[in-house]
Amino acid sequence: MKVIYTDVLIIGGGLAGLRVATGVKERGHNAVVLTLVPPKRSHSSAAQGGMQASLANCYMGEGDNEDVHFTDTIKGSDWGADQEVVRMFTHCAPKAIRELAAWGVPWSRVQRGEHTSIINAKKVKITEKDEAHGLITARDFGGTKKWRTCYTSDGTGHSMLYAMDNKAHEDKVEIHERMEAISLMHEAGRCYGAIARNLMSGELVAYVAKATTIATGGYGRIYSVSTNAIICQGMGQAIALETGIATLGNMEAIQFHPTAIVPVGILTTEGCRGDGGLLLDKDGYRFMPDYEPDKKELASRDVVSRRMTEHMRKGKGVKSRYGDHLWLDITILGREHIEKNLREVKEICENFLGIDPAKEWIPVRPTQHYSMGGIRTTYKGESQTLKGLYSCGEAACWDMHGFNRLGGNSVSETVVSGMLVAEYISDFCDKEESGVNIHGSTIEKFILEEEAKLEALLTKENGEDAYVLRRRMEEIMMDKVGIFRNGKDLQEAVDELEELYKRSKNIEVFRSKSRAANPALVNAYRTQKMLKVALTVAYGALLRTESRGAHSREDYPRRDDANWLNRTITSWPNKDQTMPTVSYENISISNMELPPGFRGYGKDLTDHHPETLMRQHTVDMLRENLERKNASRFEIQNALMPYIDKLPLKYRGKNERLGEKI
Amino acid sequence: MNSVTEKPRLLKIHILRFDPHDENDFPHMETFEIEEAHGMTLFVALNEIREHHDNALKFDFVCRAGICGSCSMLVNGRPTLACRTLTKKLDSDITLAPLPLFELIGDLSVNTGTWMRGLNERLETWIHDKEQELNVDKLEEKMEPELADEIYELDRCIECGCCVAGCGTIQMNPDFVGAVGLNKIARYHLDPRDKRSDEDYYELVGDQDGVFGCMTLLGCEDVCPKDLPLQSKIAYLRRMMLRTGLK
C-alpha cells in the first residue's frame, strides 16, 4: 500500500488548482497537485477571449469599477449568484490580474492616441489617454456595461496558464502528472485526501492530506458536442458526490456558447463579437438587432444562444449535413485585426474548416460550453457538509455565476477563487483541528474498495459496453437537456439515464484487460461516474419549473422568484440509490445589495418575490440617505451589504485606478 | 459531382504499436481500415478506431483544437499535431508513430510532460525579480504595447515537442535544450520584468547544450505548429551570447 502524506492535496492542475498550490505554499504548507495531464495542457489553456477585471484603463472602460462589474455579474446570473461572493470576486479581480502581470502574462496594452474600432457594424474613432499608455487594455464582451475583458490576443488562457505553471515551478510545487483521483477518503465527516490511480502504471496511491481541494473544471463532456476539452468529464463532481456527504449545487445550470464551429464544436471566442463581429442568417441578414435592439450580438450568452436557436427554428438557419447553423462574420474587422487579436480563431478556421475568416463567414451554432453548477461550497471554498474538502474554479459552486456566467468571468474566477481559497485553506491548516486523524485501516479500506471496483470491471463477463452507454447518455443530454427544455423531454431523459446508470453497474471492459495504461478501463469507470453527474443535471432541470438564466423551460417561461429563488442541492447519500437526492437552499433577498429585477432582455417575464419590493425600498432609502451625506461609493456599498471582513486581510485594500488614487 | 455524393475513401491507418507494460509485446505495425468522413481529423479517426476496433489503443488528446499541444505524433514521418490534421489532406495510406525522444507510455502516447518540466526547471522559465515586493492594490507597471505583443508572439509556444522531435542536434546530444528551450530564453530575455542579466542567460545556454550546440538544420522551424520565429530567435540569441561571452 503506497501512502503519500501532504498538507494540502489539490486535484486538478489548471489555473484554479495551481493558484491554490502556490498560495498555500507561500503560507508555508506543503502541496501536491494531481493532474490527468501536464498542467500546461489543462482546459484553462483553451480560454481565448479574456479575463474580466475592472481596471478602467482604456477609453471604453473609463468609469468602470467593482460596482459596475458587480451589477453586470448579478444581472448575468439572473439573480442566482451569491451576492457576497460576487462582491469578493469583483474586488479581487484587479489584484489577480496585476499579480499575473508581475508573473509574466504579456497582457495587451493601451496604445495612446487615436485608433479605429468596429462598434455596431460601424467604424468608430476612439482616442486613448496619454497617461493610460502602456497599462493593461480591455475589449468588449457580452453582458457588460464597460470594456472590461483584458486579454493577450485570443490566447489569454494559454498565457495565464503558462505564467501560473511557471510560478508553480518557481515555488517548487510538487506536481504528480497523469494521476487521477478516483475517490475521496473521509472519516467521521472529515475529508482526508484521495485515492489516485496512476494512468501510466495503474498503481493505486493513497494521498493523505489535511485539506483536499477539487479544481477539476466542469462536466461539459456529458454532452455529445461541447467546446470543452475531452478531459472535462465531471470527475471532480462525481467523486465528491460519491462520498455521500458532500453536495453539489445548481448542476442543471449549463451554459451554451453562441459561437462554436460546426460540426466539431470548437470555440470561437466571444471576442469575435466583442471586437465587432456579427451574426448572420442564411440570407446574410443580421438578425440579432430584431430580437435584442439594445445589446444585439453582445447580449448575455444565454440570451444570444436562445435567440439563435429561435431564429433557426423559424427556418432561417443555413442547412448543412450536420444540421442547421448560422454565420459569424468577422470579415468586417479586417485582416490586420484578425491576425493580431484573433489569431487562434484564424488558425482554427484554417485548420478545421479550411476557410480564411478574413474573407469568409464562419459556420457557428450554440454549443455546450460551461458548467455553472459544481461542488457546493461556502464563500471559503469549503464543502458545506464535508469538512476538509474544498473546491474552486469551474468545479465549484460557491456561487458567483448563478444561472448564467458572463464571458470573461471564468478565467477571472479561477485565479481569484484560487488566491482566496488558498488563504482560507492555509488558515485551516494553521489550526490544530486540521490534524490528520484518519485510521490506517480506513485508508486501507478505501484502497481495497477501489481495487475491487477495478477488478470487477476487468473480470466481468457478458457485461455492458461502456461506449454504448456513454454515447447514449451524451445524445440524451444533447437532445433533451439542451438550450430549451420541457417537462416531457426531461422526464424521458431522467428515466432513460436512470436505466443507463443501472446498466452501468454491469460494465465489462472488453478485450483490453491491462491494469496499467488502459483507455478502455478508464472509459469504463468514468462512464459510471459521468452517468451520476448527468442524472444530477437532468433531474435538477426537470424539477426546476421556471426559467432562470441558462435554464430555459418552454413549459415554464417565467422566472419564478416567489418559488424558485433558491439553489438546487444534490447529493447521493446511499450507494444503492439510483437517483440523486435533491433539496433546495433558499437565497435570501433580505440582505441583497441588488434586489431581484429585470435583466433587460426581451419581455420582462418575472414573478417577483413578495420581499423584493421591500428590500428594494430599503436599499433605495439607504442609498439616498448616504448620497445626501456625500458618502463614498465604498461607504454606501458597505451599508448595503458588508462583505470586506470575509476577505483575507491581505486582499482588503482598495484598488487603484487612473481616476481613483489610493 | 460534389463531395456529398462521392463514395468516401477507405483509409488505411498504419500505427506503430507497443505496450511497454506488456512483457510479451514488441514494437510492431498494425493497420486499421476505416471509412473517411467529411471533415475528419486524426482525432476523429483515432477515436473511431479505439471505439470500434481496438479499445486498448493509446494516444493523447485534450483540447482537440490545436491549442494544448498534447497530441503531437509522427504523421507520415513528420512531427505534427494530430488533432488538427485533416485526413483529406493525406493519402489514404497514413502512417502514425509516437513522437521520438520522449518516454513511451504506449502506442502513440508519450510523456512530454516530464521532459518539459525538466526543461523549465533547468532554464528557470519564470520571471526573476527578487527586488520588488508586489503591491496588488497599485496600478500595474506599464509596458510598451508593441513589446507586450512581441513577448506574446514567443509566449505562444505550446510545448508540444514537435521541434524536439524534428531536431537533428538533440539526436546526438540528448542534453541539448532544443528550440523550445531557446525560444523560452529569448522570451524571458525580451521581458523587462525578468531582471536576469545577459551573463545569467549565458550561464544557462551559452554552451554546447544551449545555443552553440544548434547545428542550424532548423527542422524545428519547419515543423512548429505555431509558426514561431525559431530560426531568427536562435540566430539572435547566438549573437547576443557571443557578445556576452567575449566580454
PDB file of C-alpha atoms in Angstrom, chain B residues 42 71-82 85 90 94-97:
ATOM      1  CA  LEU B  42      -6.891  12.273 -36.963  1.00  0.00           C
ATOM      2  CA  CYS B  71      -1.349  15.148 -29.408  1.00  0.00           C
ATOM      3  CA  SER B  72       1.919  15.552 -31.292  1.00  0.00           C
ATOM      4  CA  MET B  73       2.916  12.439 -33.173  1.00  0.00           C
ATOM      5  CA  LEU B  74       4.676  11.441 -36.372  1.00  0.00           C
ATOM      6  CA  VAL B  75       2.205  11.627 -39.219  1.00  0.00           C
ATOM      7  CA  ASN B  76       3.816  10.019 -42.257  1.00  0.00           C
ATOM      8  CA  GLY B  77       7.133  10.590 -40.514  1.00  0.00           C
ATOM      9  CA  ARG B  78       6.631  14.257 -39.761  1.00  0.00           C
ATOM     10  CA  PRO B  79       6.010  15.614 -36.229  1.00  0.00           C
ATOM     11  CA  THR B  80       2.735  17.495 -36.032  1.00  0.00           C
ATOM     12  CA  LEU B  81      -0.471  17.974 -34.024  1.00  0.00           C
ATOM     13  CA  ALA B  82      -2.794  15.102 -34.859  1.00  0.00           C
ATOM     14  CA  THR B  85      -4.640  17.229 -39.209  1.00  0.00           C
ATOM     15  CA  LEU B  90      -3.327  12.972 -46.644  1.00  0.00           C
ATOM     16  CA  ILE B  94      -1.498   7.027 -43.329  1.00  0.00           C
ATOM     17  CA  THR B  95       1.367   6.021 -41.069  1.00  0.00           C
ATOM     18  CA  LEU B  96       1.364   7.105 -37.428  1.00  0.00           C
ATOM     19  CA  ALA B  97       4.139   6.683 -34.902  1.00  0.00           C
TER      20      ALA B  97
END
